[in-house]
C-alpha positions as MATLAB code, in Angstrom:
seq = 'MKSLPTLVFQVNHPTNHFPSQLTTNTQHDNGNMFCQNISFDLSNDVDHEKIDTMDENKGLSDFEYKCPPGGQDAVIFYTTSLRGIRKTFEDCSMIRFLVESFGIVYYERDVSLHIAYRDELWRILGGIRVVPPRLFVKGRHIGGADEVVGLHEQGILKKLLHGIPLISSKFPCKVCCGIRFVMCLSCHGCCKITDQDSNGYRIRCPKCNENGLIKCPVCN';
ca = [
      -0.010    0.029   -0.156;
       1.247    3.433   -0.890;
       1.428    5.948    1.747;
      -0.525    9.097    1.218;
       1.204   12.280    0.659;
       1.352   14.807    3.704;
      -0.104   18.275    3.258;
       1.573   21.194    4.912;
       0.045   24.448    5.305;
       1.901   27.399    6.456;
       0.648   30.738    7.235;
       3.119   33.553    7.242;
       1.218   36.397    8.519;
      -1.788   35.151   10.354;
      -2.325   38.410   11.950;
      -3.133   40.560    8.891;
      -6.653   40.021    9.163;
      -6.605   41.649   12.716;
      -4.473   44.356   12.728;
      -6.256   46.489   15.353;
      -6.420   43.714   17.887;
      -3.131   41.994   17.729;
       0.459   42.731   17.730;
       3.093   40.298   16.547;
       6.774   40.035   17.210;
       8.541   37.770   14.340;
      11.772   35.888   15.329;
      13.700   33.684   12.875;
      16.310   31.017   14.030;
      18.944   30.285   11.399;
      16.334   30.818    8.608;
      14.491   27.683    9.609;
      12.285   28.315   12.674;
       9.369   30.795   12.284;
       7.910   31.822   15.576;
       5.451   34.295   16.378;
       4.232   35.624   19.807;
       0.681   37.066   20.076;
      -0.489   39.261   22.698;
      -3.645   41.534   23.386;
      -3.043   45.291   23.223;
      -5.470   47.390   25.069;
      -4.178   50.609   23.896;
      -6.098   50.123   20.450;
      -9.294   50.584   22.134;
      -8.354   53.747   24.098;
      -8.648   57.207   23.158;
      -5.160   58.420   23.195;
      -6.270   62.174   23.174;
      -7.438   61.491   26.697;
      -4.481   59.796   27.957;
      -2.183   62.406   26.716;
      -4.014   65.219   28.886;
      -3.586   63.054   32.010;
      -1.140   64.193   34.803;
       1.055   61.513   35.996;
       1.052   63.168   39.621;
      -2.759   62.794   39.750;
      -4.398   61.814   43.122;
      -7.601   60.898   44.188;
      -8.284   64.527   45.456;
      -8.081   65.583   41.704;
     -11.122   63.649   40.825;
     -14.513   64.912   41.304;
     -16.369   64.026   44.431;
     -19.266   61.636   43.397;
     -19.791   59.222   46.134;
     -22.144   56.153   45.539;
     -23.941   54.814   48.624;
     -21.478   52.817   50.643;
     -18.610   53.862   48.628;
     -16.908   56.254   51.046;
     -13.983   54.040   51.522;
     -14.463   51.462   48.827;
     -14.159   50.825   45.174;
     -17.335   50.850   43.292;
     -17.985   49.320   39.735;
     -20.983   49.968   37.814;
     -21.202   47.347   34.978;
     -23.645   45.437   32.824;
     -23.690   41.892   31.875;
     -25.749   42.283   28.881;
     -24.272   41.836   25.399;
     -26.553   43.655   23.298;
     -24.062   46.364   22.709;
     -20.775   44.786   22.196;
     -18.393   47.718   22.805;
     -20.161   48.541   26.240;
     -19.978   44.926   27.250;
     -16.144   44.695   26.093;
     -15.368   47.740   28.056;
     -17.058   46.412   31.197;
     -14.933   43.013   30.958;
     -11.713   45.130   30.310;
     -12.103   47.340   33.530;
     -13.340   44.281   35.571;
     -10.045   42.500   34.396;
      -7.859   45.478   35.501;
      -9.607   45.951   38.887;
      -9.338   42.240   39.545;
      -5.558   42.209   38.559;
      -4.788   44.210   41.687;
      -6.214   41.583   43.937;
      -8.327   44.159   45.859;
     -11.837   44.010   47.193;
     -14.451   45.883   45.170;
     -18.221   46.010   44.743;
     -19.731   45.522   41.169;
     -23.264   46.768   40.593;
     -24.684   45.298   37.594;
     -27.451   47.621   36.236;
     -28.676   44.998   33.939;
     -29.587   42.604   36.825;
     -30.809   45.578   39.119;
     -32.371   48.736   37.646;
     -32.014   50.631   40.828;
     -28.317   50.652   40.416;
     -28.900   52.385   36.793;
     -31.056   54.926   38.667;
     -28.492   55.442   41.268;
     -25.545   55.881   38.749;
     -27.488   58.490   36.966;
     -28.473   60.442   40.091;
     -25.030   60.428   41.281;
     -23.764   61.871   38.152;
     -26.355   64.694   37.988;
     -29.014   63.066   35.948;
     -26.715   62.203   33.089;
     -27.578   59.075   31.334;
     -24.329   57.366   31.153;
     -23.620   53.882   30.325;
     -21.378   51.557   32.101;
     -18.493   50.968   32.902;
     -18.175   53.623   35.414;
     -15.499   53.347   38.405;
     -15.545   55.098   41.628;
     -12.662   54.779   44.348;
     -13.341   56.157   47.893;
     -16.212   58.389   46.678;
     -14.285   59.953   43.657;
     -15.535   59.250   40.026;
     -12.488   57.899   38.232;
     -14.287   57.655   34.822;
     -15.340   55.122   32.193;
     -13.190   52.763   30.051;
     -10.943   55.234   28.172;
     -10.030   57.163   31.396;
      -9.552   54.060   33.554;
      -7.337   52.162   30.969;
      -5.271   55.400   30.332;
      -4.704   55.702   34.120;
      -3.404   52.296   34.234;
      -0.947   52.521   31.459;
       0.609   55.589   33.193;
       0.832   53.677   36.569;
      -1.514   56.054   38.184;
      -4.421   53.652   38.861;
      -2.353   51.556   41.161;
      -1.728   54.680   43.324;
      -5.365   55.535   43.472;
      -6.141   52.243   44.733;
      -3.658   52.202   47.473;
      -5.103   51.501   50.763;
      -7.865   49.306   49.427;
      -8.123   46.032   51.426;
      -6.855   42.827   49.428;
      -9.129   39.996   48.980;
      -8.681   37.211   51.316;
      -9.738   34.485   48.961;
      -9.399   33.892   45.307;
     -12.677   31.960   45.299;
     -15.958   33.838   44.442;
     -18.796   33.563   46.792;
     -20.043   29.966   47.292;
     -23.920   31.228   47.527;
     -23.870   33.448   44.282;
     -20.724   32.451   42.531;
     -19.637   36.014   42.331;
     -22.853   37.534   40.822;
     -23.882   39.104   43.804;
     -27.464   38.133   43.542;
     -29.585   35.085   44.351;
     -33.113   34.224   43.432;
     -35.954   35.401   45.693;
     -37.056   32.588   48.268;
     -40.434   33.928   48.468;
     -41.748   34.295   44.899;
     -39.066   31.698   43.513;
     -38.043   34.553   40.885;
     -41.525   35.029   39.364;
     -41.943   38.334   41.227;
     -45.492   37.215   42.377;
     -46.852   36.001   45.494;
     -50.433   34.935   46.999;
     -51.638   37.371   49.143;
     -53.429   35.904   52.252;
     -55.433   39.154   53.116;
     -56.944   39.685   49.498;
     -58.652   36.243   48.853;
     -55.776   34.547   47.427;
     -55.106   37.304   44.733;
     -51.488   37.212   43.424;
     -49.622   40.585   44.077;
     -46.062   41.992   43.526;
     -43.331   40.320   45.670;
     -41.976   43.059   47.921;
     -38.807   41.420   48.496;
     -37.353   41.186   45.019;
     -36.167   43.459   42.109;
     -37.725   43.415   38.701;
     -35.919   40.234   37.650;
     -37.111   37.939   40.767;
     -33.622   38.472   42.395;
     -32.500   39.612   45.853;
     -28.789   40.660   46.947;
     -26.638   37.941   48.061;
     -26.935   37.932   51.873;
     -23.479   36.664   52.091;
     -21.221   38.845   50.034;
     -23.378   42.160   50.014;
];
């Protein structure tokens, strides 16, 4: 039986199709070895005009005081888990990654799981209907994705987070798995309960939000 020929496919420049998302470093070893190291580049998604105007000596006192409830000595991160608008979802994921990389305790408030968080964010910023992500550190409004990534690239974000407690465990909450919400045990997520005082009519559950969820009793 004759052996089948072997087909070898070689891609010389696989990243030409994604110039805005990837950066490559090409190395040759004696003309025989071809190696590429690919890494994500966050700077392509950042407004560099905003970064250039930032002062490397900035401290928390240089940011506007806009304190969320319970955010006087904490890090509050307003986000959304909805994927309807891709740019917004990716920005939220990027800022979450940066904050988690410092290993600090922070409180994430998902406006898509709890509409009261959205109204709270708008109220803090003077009625401006901004979209997530929005980061607050010790009552100071740090900004959105462009501002936070820019501060991180200049080494300022680490200074702003100085003094924030570190997380004691790398594992998420065992009750809510890090989502910070659990299903309402009174209505089981349907937002309706039977009212014993009104001949068995179904009424709105007073304990849960519009999604049939309550805040996790362990990590909130």
